[in-house]
mmCIF file of C-alpha atoms in Angstrom:
data_model
loop_
_atom_site.group_PDB
_atom_site.id
_atom_site.type_symbol
_atom_site.label_atom_id
_atom_site.label_comp_id
_atom_site.label_asym_id
_atom_site.label_seq_id
_atom_site.Cartn_x
_atom_site.Cartn_y
_atom_site.Cartn_z
ATOM 1 C CA MET A 1377 217.438 76.549 -119.531
ATOM 2 C CA ALA A 1378 221.176 76.653 -120.259
ATOM 3 C CA PRO A 1379 223.041 79.934 -120.731
ATOM 4 C CA MET A 1380 222.813 81.624 -124.135
ATOM 5 C CA GLY A 1381 219.681 79.581 -124.847
ATOM 6 C CA ILE A 1382 221.513 76.270 -125.537
ATOM 7 C CA ARG A 1383 219.775 73.193 -124.164
ATOM 8 C CA LEU A 1384 222.110 70.191 -123.403
ATOM 9 C CA SER A 1385 220.339 66.886 -123.605
ATOM 10 C CA PRO A 1386 221.556 63.838 -121.629
ATOM 11 C CA LEU A 1387 222.610 62.179 -124.888
ATOM 12 C CA GLY A 1388 224.686 65.185 -125.928
ATOM 13 C CA MET A 1389 226.425 65.227 -122.545
ATOM 14 C CA ALA A 1390 227.320 61.537 -122.908
ATOM 15 C CA VAL A 1391 228.785 62.048 -126.402
ATOM 16 C CA PHE A 1392 230.792 65.036 -125.198
ATOM 17 C CA CYS A 1393 232.264 63.052 -122.303
ATOM 18 C CA LEU A 1394 233.174 60.126 -124.541
ATOM 19 C CA LEU A 1395 234.987 62.426 -126.950
ATOM 20 C CA GLY A 1396 236.978 63.890 -124.051
ATOM 21 C CA LEU A 1397 237.974 60.486 -122.781
ATOM 22 C CA GLY A 1398 239.119 59.478 -126.276
ATOM 23 C CA VAL A 1399 241.401 62.484 -126.513
ATOM 24 C CA LEU A 1400 242.924 61.773 -123.098
ATOM 25 C CA TYR A 1401 243.424 58.090 -124.005
ATOM 26 C CA HIS A 1402 245.395 58.927 -127.160
ATOM 27 C CA LEU A 1403 247.535 61.470 -125.339
ATOM 28 C CA TYR A 1404 248.525 59.156 -122.491
ATOM 29 C CA SER A 1405 248.741 55.880 -124.392
ATOM 30 C CA GLY A 1406 251.765 57.154 -126.353
ATOM 31 C CA PHE A 1407 253.458 58.299 -123.150
ATOM 32 C CA LEU A 1408 252.875 55.002 -121.357
ATOM 33 C CA ALA A 1409 254.050 52.975 -124.355
ATOM 34 C CA GLY A 1410 257.294 54.948 -124.406
ATOM 35 C CA ARG A 1411 257.888 54.381 -120.691
ATOM 36 C CA PHE A 1412 257.217 50.663 -121.096
ATOM 37 C CA ALA A 1413 259.679 50.396 -123.982
ATOM 38 C CA PHE A 1414 262.356 52.223 -121.976
ATOM 39 C CA PHE A 1415 261.816 49.874 -119.044
ATOM 40 C CA MET A 1416 262.147 46.784 -121.246
ATOM 41 C CA LEU A 1417 265.309 48.056 -122.923
ATOM 42 C CA SER A 1418 266.916 48.802 -119.569
ATOM 43 C CA GLU A 1419 266.505 45.171 -118.421
ATOM 44 C CA PRO A 1420 269.159 42.571 -119.486
ATOM 45 C CA ALA A 1421 267.979 40.542 -122.430
ATOM 46 C CA ALA A 1422 267.601 36.812 -121.965
ATOM 47 C CA GLY A 1423 270.912 35.185 -122.806
ATOM 48 C CA GLY A 1424 272.617 38.594 -122.940
ATOM 49 C CA PRO A 1425 275.690 39.849 -121.050
ATOM 50 C CA GLU A 1426 274.186 39.313 -117.621
ATOM 51 C CA SER A 1427 276.482 37.300 -115.301
ATOM 52 C CA PRO A 1428 275.551 33.604 -115.018
ATOM 53 C CA ARG A 1429 273.612 32.760 -111.884
ATOM 54 C CA GLY A 1430 276.014 32.028 -109.037
ATOM 55 C CA SER A 1431 279.011 33.684 -110.772
ATOM 56 C CA ALA A 1432 280.747 36.949 -109.952
ATOM 57 C CA PRO A 1433 279.672 39.963 -112.040
ATOM 58 C CA ALA A 1434 281.970 41.363 -114.714
ATOM 59 C CA GLY A 1435 285.041 42.966 -113.129
ATOM 60 C CA ALA A 1436 284.834 40.765 -110.024
ATOM 61 C CA VAL A 1437 286.374 37.403 -109.126
ATOM 62 C CA ASP A 1438 284.862 34.789 -106.825
ATOM 63 C CA LEU A 1439 287.743 33.502 -104.699
ATOM 64 C CA ARG A 1440 286.009 30.173 -104.122
ATOM 65 C CA GLU A 1441 285.869 29.595 -107.877
ATOM 66 C CA LEU A 1442 289.490 30.717 -108.203
ATOM 67 C CA LEU A 1443 290.485 28.235 -105.478
ATOM 68 C CA ALA A 1444 288.733 25.422 -107.350
ATOM 69 C CA VAL A 1445 290.524 26.293 -110.607
ATOM 70 C CA SER A 1446 293.857 26.649 -108.783
ATOM 71 C CA VAL A 1447 293.547 23.128 -107.365
ATOM 72 C CA LEU A 1448 292.663 21.787 -110.804
ATOM 73 C CA ALA A 1449 295.576 23.663 -112.400
ATOM 74 C CA ALA A 1450 298.094 22.285 -109.888
ATOM 75 C CA VAL A 1451 296.819 18.738 -110.463
ATOM 76 C CA ARG A 1452 296.819 19.071 -114.256
ATOM 77 C CA GLY A 1453 300.305 20.528 -114.212
ATOM 78 C CA GLY A 1454 301.407 17.717 -111.931
ATOM 79 C CA GLN A 1455 300.163 15.161 -114.452
ATOM 80 C CA GLU A 1456 302.536 16.616 -117.046
ATOM 81 C CA VAL A 1457 305.409 16.656 -114.548
ATOM 82 C CA LYS A 1458 304.840 13.002 -113.682
ATOM 83 C CA ARG A 1459 304.400 11.896 -117.293
ATOM 84 C CA VAL A 1460 307.676 13.499 -118.400
ATOM 85 C CA ARG A 1461 309.648 12.084 -115.463
ATOM 86 C CA GLU A 1462 308.278 8.558 -115.801
ATOM 87 C CA GLY A 1463 308.879 8.635 -119.547
ATOM 88 C CA ASN A 1464 312.434 9.843 -118.897
ATOM 89 C CA VAL A 1465 312.097 12.540 -121.567
ATOM 90 C CA LEU A 1466 313.219 15.508 -119.465
ATOM 91 C CA ASN A 1467 315.282 17.255 -122.187
ATOM 92 C CA ALA A 1468 317.020 19.116 -119.364
ATOM 93 C CA LYS A 1469 319.070 22.191 -120.191
ATOM 94 C CA ALA A 1470 320.556 25.138 -118.332
ATOM 95 C CA LYS A 1471 318.476 28.321 -118.318
ATOM 96 C CA GLY A 1472 320.882 30.463 -116.309
ATOM 97 C CA LYS A 1473 322.563 30.724 -112.939
ATOM 98 C CA THR A 1474 321.338 31.686 -109.483
ATOM 99 C CA ARG A 1475 322.898 34.598 -107.608
ATOM 100 C CA GLU A 1476 325.086 32.060 -105.821
ATOM 101 C CA GLY A 1477 326.364 30.775 -109.171
ATOM 102 C CA ALA A 1478 324.463 27.484 -109.212
ATOM 103 C CA GLU A 1479 323.110 26.361 -112.578
ATOM 104 C CA GLU A 1480 319.327 26.477 -112.967
ATOM 105 C CA GLN A 1481 317.749 23.632 -114.895
ATOM 106 C CA LEU A 1482 314.805 23.733 -117.297
ATOM 107 C CA THR A 1483 313.005 20.571 -118.400
ATOM 108 C CA SER A 1484 310.097 19.545 -120.581
ATOM 109 C CA GLY A 1485 308.213 18.936 -117.334
ATOM 110 C CA ASP A 1486 308.539 22.636 -116.410
ATOM 111 C CA LEU A 1487 307.344 23.838 -119.810
ATOM 112 C CA LEU A 1488 304.439 21.436 -120.313
ATOM 113 C CA SER A 1489 303.177 21.914 -116.767
ATOM 114 C CA ASN A 1490 303.421 25.671 -117.130
ATOM 115 C CA ARG A 1491 301.451 25.665 -120.379
ATOM 116 C CA ARG A 1492 298.674 23.532 -118.925
ATOM 117 C CA MET A 1493 298.416 25.548 -115.695
ATOM 118 C CA PHE A 1494 298.675 29.009 -117.255
ATOM 119 C CA TYR A 1495 296.062 28.514 -119.970
ATOM 120 C CA LEU A 1496 293.591 26.813 -117.632
ATOM 121 C CA LEU A 1497 293.740 29.748 -115.219
ATOM 122 C CA LYS A 1498 293.802 32.371 -117.969
ATOM 123 C CA GLY A 1499 290.857 30.792 -119.762
ATOM 124 C CA ALA A 1500 288.772 30.752 -116.593
ATOM 125 C CA PHE A 1501 289.828 34.216 -115.382
ATOM 126 C CA PRO A 1502 291.055 36.278 -118.342
ATOM 127 C CA ALA A 1503 291.042 39.567 -116.411
ATOM 128 C CA VAL A 1504 293.437 38.355 -113.716
ATOM 129 C CA GLN A 1505 297.208 39.000 -113.700
ATOM 130 C CA ILE A 1506 299.168 35.715 -113.778
ATOM 131 C CA ASN A 1507 302.892 35.522 -112.988
ATOM 132 C CA SER A 1508 304.712 32.286 -113.736
ATOM 133 C CA GLU A 1509 308.247 31.026 -113.253
ATOM 134 C CA GLU A 1510 308.439 29.989 -116.900
ATOM 135 C CA ARG A 1511 307.853 32.177 -119.936
ATOM 136 C CA VAL A 1512 304.605 31.580 -121.799
ATOM 137 C CA ASP A 1513 305.210 31.119 -125.536
ATOM 138 C CA THR A 1514 302.218 32.321 -127.570
ATOM 139 C CA ALA A 1515 303.129 29.782 -130.257
ATOM 140 C CA ASP A 1516 302.258 27.048 -127.750
ATOM 141 C CA GLN A 1517 298.909 28.533 -126.789
ATOM 142 C CA GLU A 1518 296.206 25.984 -126.115
ATOM 143 C CA THR A 1519 292.612 26.019 -124.969
ATOM 144 C CA VAL A 1520 292.180 24.411 -121.572
ATOM 145 C CA SER A 1521 288.607 24.726 -120.375
ATOM 146 C CA TRP A 1522 287.065 24.643 -116.916
ATOM 147 C CA ASP A 1523 283.595 23.107 -116.577
ATOM 148 C CA ARG A 1524 282.802 25.451 -113.628
ATOM 149 C CA SER A 1525 282.473 22.548 -111.205
ATOM 150 C CA ILE A 1526 283.650 23.042 -107.625
ATOM 151 C CA PRO A 1527 284.836 20.025 -105.582
ATOM 152 C CA GLU A 1528 282.528 19.056 -102.736
ATOM 153 C CA ASP A 1529 285.139 19.592 -100.005
ATOM 154 C CA ILE A 1530 285.641 23.186 -101.186
ATOM 155 C CA LYS A 1531 281.867 23.755 -101.407
ATOM 156 C CA GLN A 1532 281.418 22.532 -97.842
ATOM 157 C CA LYS A 1533 284.284 24.516 -96.302
ATOM 158 C CA VAL A 1534 284.478 27.746 -98.307
ATOM 159 C CA GLN A 1535 281.819 30.386 -98.927
ATOM 160 C CA PRO A 1536 281.760 32.486 -102.134
ATOM 161 C CA LYS A 1537 283.687 35.728 -101.781
ATOM 162 C CA GLU A 1538 284.011 38.351 -104.505
ATOM 163 C CA VAL A 1539 286.938 40.739 -104.957
ATOM 164 C CA PRO A 1540 287.810 43.156 -107.777
ATOM 165 C CA ALA A 1541 289.706 41.408 -110.580
ATOM 166 C CA GLU A 1542 292.331 44.154 -110.661
ATOM 167 C CA SER A 1543 293.262 43.426 -107.028
ATOM 168 C CA VAL A 1544 294.207 39.808 -107.818
ATOM 169 C CA THR A 1545 297.627 38.423 -108.773
ATOM 170 C CA VAL A 1546 298.130 34.697 -109.365
ATOM 171 C CA TRP A 1547 301.597 33.187 -108.907
ATOM 172 C CA ILE A 1548 302.360 29.844 -110.589
ATOM 173 C CA ASP A 1549 305.255 27.504 -109.923
ATOM 174 C CA PRO A 1550 304.761 24.751 -112.522
ATOM 175 C CA LEU A 1551 307.569 22.604 -111.112
ATOM 176 C CA ASP A 1552 309.159 23.376 -107.769
ATOM 177 C CA ALA A 1553 312.497 21.606 -107.083
ATOM 178 C CA THR A 1554 313.596 21.227 -110.702
ATOM 179 C CA GLN A 1555 317.141 20.295 -109.658
ATOM 180 C CA GLU A 1556 315.809 17.443 -107.530
ATOM 181 C CA TYR A 1557 313.475 16.481 -110.380
ATOM 182 C CA THR A 1558 316.456 15.972 -112.675
ATOM 183 C CA GLU A 1559 318.118 13.854 -109.947
ATOM 184 C CA ASP A 1560 314.928 11.757 -109.639
ATOM 185 C CA LEU A 1561 314.379 12.855 -106.022
ATOM 186 C CA ARG A 1562 310.639 12.817 -106.558
ATOM 187 C CA GLN A 1563 309.501 13.390 -102.978
ATOM 188 C CA TYR A 1564 310.612 17.041 -103.127
ATOM 189 C CA VAL A 1565 308.731 17.946 -106.302
ATOM 190 C CA THR A 1566 305.525 20.018 -106.173
ATOM 191 C CA THR A 1567 303.361 22.165 -108.409
ATOM 192 C CA MET A 1568 301.960 25.295 -106.777
ATOM 193 C CA VAL A 1569 299.410 28.049 -107.290
ATOM 194 C CA CYS A 1570 298.998 31.121 -105.097
ATOM 195 C CA VAL A 1571 296.401 33.884 -105.222
ATOM 196 C CA ALA A 1572 297.308 37.255 -103.733
ATOM 197 C CA VAL A 1573 294.775 40.042 -103.193
ATOM 198 C CA ASN A 1574 296.294 43.522 -102.919
ATOM 199 C CA GLY A 1575 299.653 41.852 -102.393
ATOM 200 C CA LYS A 1576 298.572 39.591 -99.537
ATOM 201 C CA PRO A 1577 298.585 35.805 -100.086
ATOM 202 C CA VAL A 1578 295.068 34.453 -99.515
ATOM 203 C CA ILE A 1579 294.902 31.147 -101.437
ATOM 204 C CA GLY A 1580 297.610 28.504 -101.539
ATOM 205 C CA VAL A 1581 297.698 25.148 -103.333
ATOM 206 C CA ILE A 1582 300.621 22.716 -103.044
ATOM 207 C CA HIS A 1583 300.374 19.495 -105.060
ATOM 208 C CA LYS A 1584 302.756 16.508 -104.973
ATOM 209 C CA PRO A 1585 302.550 14.893 -108.435
ATOM 210 C CA PHE A 1586 304.117 11.559 -107.541
ATOM 211 C CA SER A 1587 301.818 10.800 -104.609
ATOM 212 C CA SER A 1588 298.737 12.775 -105.781
ATOM 213 C CA TYR A 1589 298.622 14.603 -102.434
ATOM 214 C CA THR A 1590 297.178 18.124 -102.567
ATOM 215 C CA ALA A 1591 297.100 20.689 -99.759
ATOM 216 C CA TRP A 1592 294.962 23.805 -100.146
ATOM 217 C CA ALA A 1593 293.923 26.618 -97.859
ATOM 218 C CA MET A 1594 292.189 29.984 -98.073
ATOM 219 C CA VAL A 1595 292.601 32.800 -95.556
ATOM 220 C CA ASP A 1596 289.292 33.379 -93.726
ATOM 221 C CA GLY A 1597 287.898 30.485 -95.754
ATOM 222 C CA GLY A 1598 288.832 26.867 -95.122
ATOM 223 C CA SER A 1599 291.476 24.224 -95.757
ATOM 224 C CA ASN A 1600 292.061 20.504 -96.180
ATOM 225 C CA VAL A 1601 295.271 20.529 -94.119
ATOM 226 C CA LYS A 1602 296.100 21.470 -90.526
ATOM 227 C CA ALA A 1603 298.963 22.175 -88.167
ATOM 228 C CA ARG A 1604 300.530 19.390 -86.115
ATOM 229 C CA SER A 1605 299.585 19.031 -82.473
ATOM 230 C CA SER A 1606 302.999 20.095 -81.115
ATOM 231 C CA TYR A 1607 306.242 21.836 -82.073
ATOM 232 C CA ASN A 1608 309.642 22.033 -80.385
ATOM 233 C CA GLU A 1609 310.568 25.666 -79.731
ATOM 234 C CA LYS A 1610 313.525 24.946 -77.453
ATOM 235 C CA THR A 1611 315.562 22.846 -79.873
ATOM 236 C CA PRO A 1612 313.643 23.044 -83.143
ATOM 237 C CA ARG A 1613 314.181 20.905 -86.201
ATOM 238 C CA ILE A 1614 315.010 23.427 -88.903
ATOM 239 C CA ILE A 1615 314.407 22.624 -92.547
ATOM 240 C CA VAL A 1616 316.599 24.465 -95.060
ATOM 241 C CA SER A 1617 317.673 24.380 -98.681
ATOM 242 C CA ARG A 1618 320.044 21.557 -99.597
ATOM 243 C CA SER A 1619 322.489 24.095 -101.015
ATOM 244 C CA HIS A 1620 322.496 26.395 -97.938
ATOM 245 C CA ALA A 1621 322.415 23.905 -95.071
ATOM 246 C CA GLY A 1622 325.895 24.784 -93.806
ATOM 247 C CA LYS A 1623 325.183 28.508 -93.382
ATOM 248 C CA VAL A 1624 322.055 27.907 -91.332
ATOM 249 C CA GLU A 1625 323.488 25.052 -89.288
ATOM 250 C CA GLN A 1626 326.332 27.115 -87.863
ATOM 251 C CA VAL A 1627 324.114 29.967 -86.634
ATOM 252 C CA ALA A 1628 321.254 27.699 -85.531
ATOM 253 C CA ARG A 1629 323.475 25.594 -83.281
ATOM 254 C CA GLN A 1630 324.968 28.713 -81.743
ATOM 255 C CA THR A 1631 321.422 29.891 -80.997
ATOM 256 C CA PHE A 1632 319.592 26.711 -79.988
ATOM 257 C CA GLY A 1633 322.446 24.407 -78.983
ATOM 258 C CA ASN A 1634 324.182 21.407 -80.497
ATOM 259 C CA LYS A 1635 321.058 19.253 -80.353
ATOM 260 C CA THR A 1636 319.403 21.364 -83.042
ATOM 261 C CA VAL A 1637 318.590 19.215 -86.064
ATOM 262 C CA ILE A 1638 319.125 20.673 -89.537
ATOM 263 C CA ILE A 1639 317.113 19.004 -92.312
ATOM 264 C CA PRO A 1640 318.437 19.734 -95.827
ATOM 265 C CA ALA A 1641 315.638 19.453 -98.403
ATOM 266 C CA GLY A 1642 314.650 20.524 -101.894
ATOM 267 C CA GLY A 1643 311.675 22.640 -102.890
ATOM 268 C CA ALA A 1644 309.978 25.442 -100.959
ATOM 269 C CA GLY A 1645 306.610 23.684 -101.207
ATOM 270 C CA TYR A 1646 308.020 20.537 -99.610
ATOM 271 C CA LYS A 1647 309.551 22.590 -96.783
ATOM 272 C CA VAL A 1648 306.244 24.274 -95.913
ATOM 273 C CA LEU A 1649 304.471 20.899 -95.888
ATOM 274 C CA ALA A 1650 307.135 19.726 -93.404
ATOM 275 C CA LEU A 1651 305.646 22.174 -90.872
ATOM 276 C CA LEU A 1652 302.147 20.691 -91.182
ATOM 277 C CA ASP A 1653 300.241 17.514 -90.384
ATOM 278 C CA VAL A 1654 300.773 15.703 -93.683
ATOM 279 C CA ALA A 1655 300.171 11.955 -93.804
ATOM 280 C CA GLU A 1656 302.847 11.227 -96.404
ATOM 281 C CA LYS A 1657 305.386 8.432 -96.123
ATOM 282 C CA ASN A 1658 308.210 10.450 -97.709
ATOM 283 C CA GLN A 1659 307.392 13.778 -96.023
ATOM 284 C CA GLU A 1660 309.816 14.837 -93.290
ATOM 285 C CA GLU A 1661 308.711 16.911 -90.300
ATOM 286 C CA ALA A 1662 310.270 20.164 -89.114
ATOM 287 C CA ASP A 1663 309.459 22.933 -86.644
ATOM 288 C CA VAL A 1664 310.883 25.933 -88.517
ATOM 289 C CA TYR A 1665 311.672 26.672 -92.171
ATOM 290 C CA ILE A 1666 314.527 29.095 -92.858
ATOM 291 C CA HIS A 1667 315.930 30.381 -96.141
ATOM 292 C CA VAL A 1668 318.877 32.763 -96.038
ATOM 293 C CA THR A 1669 319.261 33.963 -99.635
ATOM 294 C CA TYR A 1670 317.238 35.648 -102.390
ATOM 295 C CA ILE A 1671 314.190 33.618 -103.436
ATOM 296 C CA LYS A 1672 311.482 34.024 -106.089
ATOM 297 C CA LYS A 1673 307.933 34.798 -105.011
ATOM 298 C CA TRP A 1674 306.336 31.954 -107.012
ATOM 299 C CA ASP A 1675 308.446 29.587 -104.850
ATOM 300 C CA ILE A 1676 306.999 30.844 -101.570
ATOM 301 C CA CYS A 1677 303.619 32.505 -102.174
ATOM 302 C CA ALA A 1678 301.514 29.315 -101.980
ATOM 303 C CA GLY A 1679 303.221 28.185 -98.783
ATOM 304 C CA ASN A 1680 302.822 31.639 -97.283
ATOM 305 C CA ALA A 1681 299.079 31.592 -98.017
ATOM 306 C CA VAL A 1682 298.626 28.122 -96.515
ATOM 307 C CA LEU A 1683 300.459 29.101 -93.331
ATOM 308 C CA ARG A 1684 298.490 32.371 -93.013
ATOM 309 C CA ALA A 1685 295.212 30.499 -93.415
ATOM 310 C CA LEU A 1686 296.189 28.135 -90.596
ATOM 311 C CA GLY A 1687 297.403 30.877 -88.256
ATOM 312 C CA GLY A 1688 301.100 30.532 -89.061
ATOM 313 C CA HIS A 1689 303.680 33.020 -90.314
ATOM 314 C CA MET A 1690 306.136 33.473 -93.146
ATOM 315 C CA THR A 1691 308.171 36.678 -93.030
ATOM 316 C CA THR A 1692 311.583 37.986 -94.004
ATOM 317 C CA LEU A 1693 314.360 37.262 -91.548
ATOM 318 C CA THR A 1694 313.735 40.670 -89.970
ATOM 319 C CA GLY A 1695 310.022 39.980 -89.504
ATOM 320 C CA GLU A 1696 308.629 41.980 -92.427
ATOM 321 C CA GLU A 1697 305.586 40.703 -94.299
ATOM 322 C CA ILE A 1698 306.327 39.700 -97.900
ATOM 323 C CA SER A 1699 304.320 41.580 -100.537
ATOM 324 C CA TYR A 1700 303.272 39.653 -103.643
ATOM 325 C CA THR A 1701 303.106 42.599 -105.984
ATOM 326 C CA GLY A 1702 305.839 44.383 -107.893
ATOM 327 C CA SER A 1703 309.104 42.508 -108.417
ATOM 328 C CA ASP A 1704 309.159 38.719 -108.613
ATOM 329 C CA GLY A 1705 311.887 38.284 -105.986
ATOM 330 C CA ASN A 1706 312.175 38.446 -102.194
ATOM 331 C CA GLU A 1707 315.476 39.891 -101.013
ATOM 332 C CA GLY A 1708 315.147 39.420 -97.270
ATOM 333 C CA GLY A 1709 315.346 35.640 -96.864
ATOM 334 C CA LEU A 1710 312.536 34.014 -94.912
ATOM 335 C CA ILE A 1711 311.551 32.298 -91.716
ATOM 336 C CA ALA A 1712 308.327 30.310 -91.442
ATOM 337 C CA SER A 1713 306.618 28.782 -88.429
ATOM 338 C CA ILE A 1714 303.216 27.800 -87.078
ATOM 339 C CA ASN A 1715 301.924 27.565 -83.491
ATOM 340 C CA MET A 1716 305.213 29.031 -82.250
ATOM 341 C CA ASN A 1717 306.354 32.442 -81.008
ATOM 342 C CA HIS A 1718 307.438 33.748 -84.390
ATOM 343 C CA LYS A 1719 308.710 37.065 -83.092
ATOM 344 C CA ALA A 1720 310.906 35.313 -80.527
ATOM 345 C CA LEU A 1721 312.372 33.096 -83.250
ATOM 346 C CA ILE A 1722 313.309 36.149 -85.303
ATOM 347 C CA GLU A 1723 314.974 37.798 -82.332
ATOM 348 C CA LYS A 1724 317.075 34.682 -81.780
ATOM 349 C CA LEU A 1725 318.366 34.634 -85.356
ATOM 350 C CA PRO A 1726 319.612 38.186 -86.044
ATOM 351 C CA ASP A 1727 322.776 37.160 -87.857
ATOM 352 C CA LEU A 1728 321.035 35.235 -90.637
ATOM 353 C CA GLU A 1729 319.601 38.381 -92.229
ATOM 354 C CA LYS A 1730 323.062 39.618 -93.123
ATOM 355 C CA THR A 1731 323.595 36.705 -95.510
ATOM 356 C CA SER A 1732 320.250 37.013 -97.303
ATOM 357 C CA HIS A 1733 321.335 39.829 -99.620
ATOM 358 C CA LYS A 1734 324.566 38.147 -100.771
#
């Protein structure tokens, strides 16, 4: 007999247990439903702001993708450069003078190439800082899309690599060697894109519009160009600007002897290619590239990146690395080489640095 004279039948016990289970079910079902809803809301919705598969997340940049767009931008810009020159509609005018007093030219080729290159890169990577030789006029804004395709040679040689977008600066030269362009010296003309990360050049693209040759390289990535098999350190062939050949020639012959060959040429991109193994009919070969005056960073960044990727060097005339942040100019002149004793070259040319600030 149960306490207090109450008899509990088996049926009563079953009903009591069922009622207890019902209460517990209602209490916990609300809690579990809330946890499930929170879990679902915390997951990205289909088609929402989640990064596309294979792309860098928001705030990051995939350098392999940026290389692919840089190559495309240089080629597209080169198409404008070639079209203007072959149509003989340059509309050349003076845009100012260099520090040495030479007149700087501006053509339709510069402007149209710049517009095509800038908006392609900006459309693909809106969070990235882009510095260009030419001013971008918002009235000429256009939509230039990238289909997100990556060329097979880049896919095979370069692995994806993400960096913060704020660490990236892109330097564009929409038409290198404008003076030679106006003189119809087409072999010197290039379009160039450089990507610097924290001021260091890591991607370089140099495109020759009139032969459709493109060199690209990425530091710790890959390249489609290489160094030559040999270089002459004893009596090097030195490639220099057409306008400064005399200054370099005098000091170089004092240093290396009268057999030293000085090659006057236009365009910084062309001069860097002269140091490499480039199968181009109109491309001269040199062992060292020297520039003795002030030069803009969009002229040299791409070449610097290509040389770094291949194990070469481009420094000021005193051997300092060139930073691609801050101001758009390099005050210290430059010396570039590959597969040579770069430090020894600098020590042999101490007098050139004095002229670089004039």
